[in-house]
Short mmCIF file of C-alpha atoms in Angstrom, two decimals:
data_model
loop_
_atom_site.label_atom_id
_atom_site.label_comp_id
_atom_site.label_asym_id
_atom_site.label_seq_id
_atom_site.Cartn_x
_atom_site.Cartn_y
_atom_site.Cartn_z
CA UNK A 1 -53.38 18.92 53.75
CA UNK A 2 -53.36 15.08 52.40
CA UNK A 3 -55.92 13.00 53.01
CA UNK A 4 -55.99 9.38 53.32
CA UNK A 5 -56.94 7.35 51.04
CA UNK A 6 -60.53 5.65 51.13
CA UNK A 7 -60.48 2.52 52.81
CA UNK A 8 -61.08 -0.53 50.58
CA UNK A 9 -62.27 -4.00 51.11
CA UNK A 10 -59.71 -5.62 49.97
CA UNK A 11 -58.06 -5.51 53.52
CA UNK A 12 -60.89 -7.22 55.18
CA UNK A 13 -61.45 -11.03 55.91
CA UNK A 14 -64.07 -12.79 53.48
CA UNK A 15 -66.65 -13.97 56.07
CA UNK A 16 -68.00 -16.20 53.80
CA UNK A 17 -64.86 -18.29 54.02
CA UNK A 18 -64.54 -19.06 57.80
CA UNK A 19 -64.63 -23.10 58.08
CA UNK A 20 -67.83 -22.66 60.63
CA UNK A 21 -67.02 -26.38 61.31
CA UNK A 22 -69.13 -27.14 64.54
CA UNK A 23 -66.87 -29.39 67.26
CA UNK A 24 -67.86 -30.34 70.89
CA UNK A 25 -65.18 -28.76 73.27
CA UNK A 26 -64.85 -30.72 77.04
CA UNK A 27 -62.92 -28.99 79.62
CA UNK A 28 -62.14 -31.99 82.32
CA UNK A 29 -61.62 -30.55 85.78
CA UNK A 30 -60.34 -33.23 88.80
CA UNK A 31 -62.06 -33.03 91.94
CA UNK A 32 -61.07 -32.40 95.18
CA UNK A 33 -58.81 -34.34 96.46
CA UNK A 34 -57.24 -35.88 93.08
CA UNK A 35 -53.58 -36.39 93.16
CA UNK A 36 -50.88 -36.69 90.31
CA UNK A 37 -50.26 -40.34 91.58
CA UNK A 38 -54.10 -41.02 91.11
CA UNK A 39 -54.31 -39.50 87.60
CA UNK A 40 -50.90 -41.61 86.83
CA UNK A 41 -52.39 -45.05 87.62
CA UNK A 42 -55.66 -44.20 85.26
CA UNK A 43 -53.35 -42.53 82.57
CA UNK A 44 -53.09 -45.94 80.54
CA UNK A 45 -56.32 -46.45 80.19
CA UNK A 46 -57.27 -42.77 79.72
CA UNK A 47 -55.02 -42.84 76.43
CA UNK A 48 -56.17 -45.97 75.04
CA UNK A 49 -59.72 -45.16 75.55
CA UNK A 50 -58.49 -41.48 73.32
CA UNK A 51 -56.71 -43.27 70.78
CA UNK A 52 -59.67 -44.83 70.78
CA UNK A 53 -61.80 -42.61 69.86
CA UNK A 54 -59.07 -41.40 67.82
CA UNK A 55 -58.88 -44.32 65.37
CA UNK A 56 -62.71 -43.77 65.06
CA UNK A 57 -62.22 -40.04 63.82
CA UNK A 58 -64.05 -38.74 67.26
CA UNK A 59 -61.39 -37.23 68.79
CA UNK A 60 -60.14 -33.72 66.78
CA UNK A 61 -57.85 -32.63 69.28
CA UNK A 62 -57.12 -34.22 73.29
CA UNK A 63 -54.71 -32.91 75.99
CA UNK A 64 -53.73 -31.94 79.22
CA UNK A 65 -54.23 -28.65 80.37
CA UNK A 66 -50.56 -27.90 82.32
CA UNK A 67 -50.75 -24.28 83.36
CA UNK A 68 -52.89 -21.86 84.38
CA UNK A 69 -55.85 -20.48 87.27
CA UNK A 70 -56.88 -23.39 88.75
CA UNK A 71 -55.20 -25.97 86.75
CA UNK A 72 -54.32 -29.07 88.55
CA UNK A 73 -53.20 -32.76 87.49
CA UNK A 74 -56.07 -34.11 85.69
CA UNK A 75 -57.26 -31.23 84.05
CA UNK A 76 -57.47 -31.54 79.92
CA UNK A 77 -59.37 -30.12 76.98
CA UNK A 78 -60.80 -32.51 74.81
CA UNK A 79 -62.34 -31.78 70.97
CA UNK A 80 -64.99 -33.64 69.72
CA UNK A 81 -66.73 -34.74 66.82
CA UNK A 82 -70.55 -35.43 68.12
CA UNK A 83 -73.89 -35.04 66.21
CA UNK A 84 -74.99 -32.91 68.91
CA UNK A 85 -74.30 -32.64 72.87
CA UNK A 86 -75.80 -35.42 74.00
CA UNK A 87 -73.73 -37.82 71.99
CA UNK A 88 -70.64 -35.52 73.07
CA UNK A 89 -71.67 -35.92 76.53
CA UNK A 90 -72.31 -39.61 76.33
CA UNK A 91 -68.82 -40.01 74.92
CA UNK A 92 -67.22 -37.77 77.44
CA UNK A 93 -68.85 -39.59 80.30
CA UNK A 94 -66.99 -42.62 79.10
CA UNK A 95 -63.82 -41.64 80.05
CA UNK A 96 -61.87 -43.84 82.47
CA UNK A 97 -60.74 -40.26 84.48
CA UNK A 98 -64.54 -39.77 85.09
CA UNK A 99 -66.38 -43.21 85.31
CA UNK A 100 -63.46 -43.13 88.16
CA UNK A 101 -64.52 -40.37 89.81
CA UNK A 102 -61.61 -38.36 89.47
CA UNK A 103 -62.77 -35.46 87.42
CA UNK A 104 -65.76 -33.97 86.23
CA UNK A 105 -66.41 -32.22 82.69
CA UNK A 106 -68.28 -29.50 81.06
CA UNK A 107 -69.55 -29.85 77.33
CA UNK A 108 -69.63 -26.79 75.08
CA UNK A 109 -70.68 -26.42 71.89
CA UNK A 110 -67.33 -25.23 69.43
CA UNK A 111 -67.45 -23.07 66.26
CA UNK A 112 -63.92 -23.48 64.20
CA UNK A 113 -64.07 -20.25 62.31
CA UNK A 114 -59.84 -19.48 62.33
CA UNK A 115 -56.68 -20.85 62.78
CA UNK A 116 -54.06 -22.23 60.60
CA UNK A 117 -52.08 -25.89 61.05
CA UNK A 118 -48.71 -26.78 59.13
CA UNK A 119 -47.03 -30.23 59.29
CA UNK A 120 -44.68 -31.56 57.34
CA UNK A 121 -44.24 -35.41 56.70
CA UNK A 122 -41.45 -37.36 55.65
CA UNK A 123 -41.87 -40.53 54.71
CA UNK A 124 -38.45 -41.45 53.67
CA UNK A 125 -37.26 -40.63 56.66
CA UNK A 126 -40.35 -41.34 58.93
CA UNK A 127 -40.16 -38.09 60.93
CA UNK A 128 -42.64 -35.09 61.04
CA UNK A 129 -42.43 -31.21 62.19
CA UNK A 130 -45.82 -29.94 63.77
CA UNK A 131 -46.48 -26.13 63.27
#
């Protein structure tokens, strides 16, 4: 009977290569009672206060959250770049959705270890493909 061959470590992932990049992760939930109209009034000044933070290299990643258990207008994910959660919480209390009173947010503390992104730019043509 043939046996397998030994297994080799080769196959498996260098854990001494995973980014370990710490972020600050917000889930935004609205409260009772918020409507899509109400979120639509604040959504200006929601997305300048993002780009924003943006501009400043805060913001990693933003959006909406748009399916899903429990997932109503208003709710979002937003990555952060904070020293540590105080700061992240400072900055997510600032948002114009929650100085409002239209959602609340939890802060969580975010380990990048995996993932891959792919974009490709043109500049001649000024378009771009997000992967």
């Amino acid at each position: 009977m043939d046996s397998l061959p030994p297994a080799t470590d080769h196959d498996a992932p260098d854990l001494t290569r995973l980014l370990g990049r710490e972020y600050w992760m917000v889930t935004s939930t609205p409260v009772d009672g918020t409507t899509a109209e109400d979120i639509a009034v604040l959504a200006p000044a929601h997305i300048a206060w993002l780009l924003d933070l943006e501009e400043r290299h805060v913001v990693f990643l933003s959006g909406p959250l748009v399916s899903g258990p429990g997932i109503r207008p208003g709710s979002g994910v937003t990555v952060l770049r904070a020293a540590d959660e105080a700061e992240a919480t400072a900055i997510a209390s600032a948002d114009p959705f929650v100085t409002a009173g239209l959602r609340t947010f939890v802060v969580h503390r975010w380990r990048l270890n995996e993932g891959s992104v792919s974009m490709r730019l043109s500049l001649g043509r000024g378009t771009y493909e997000w992967q």
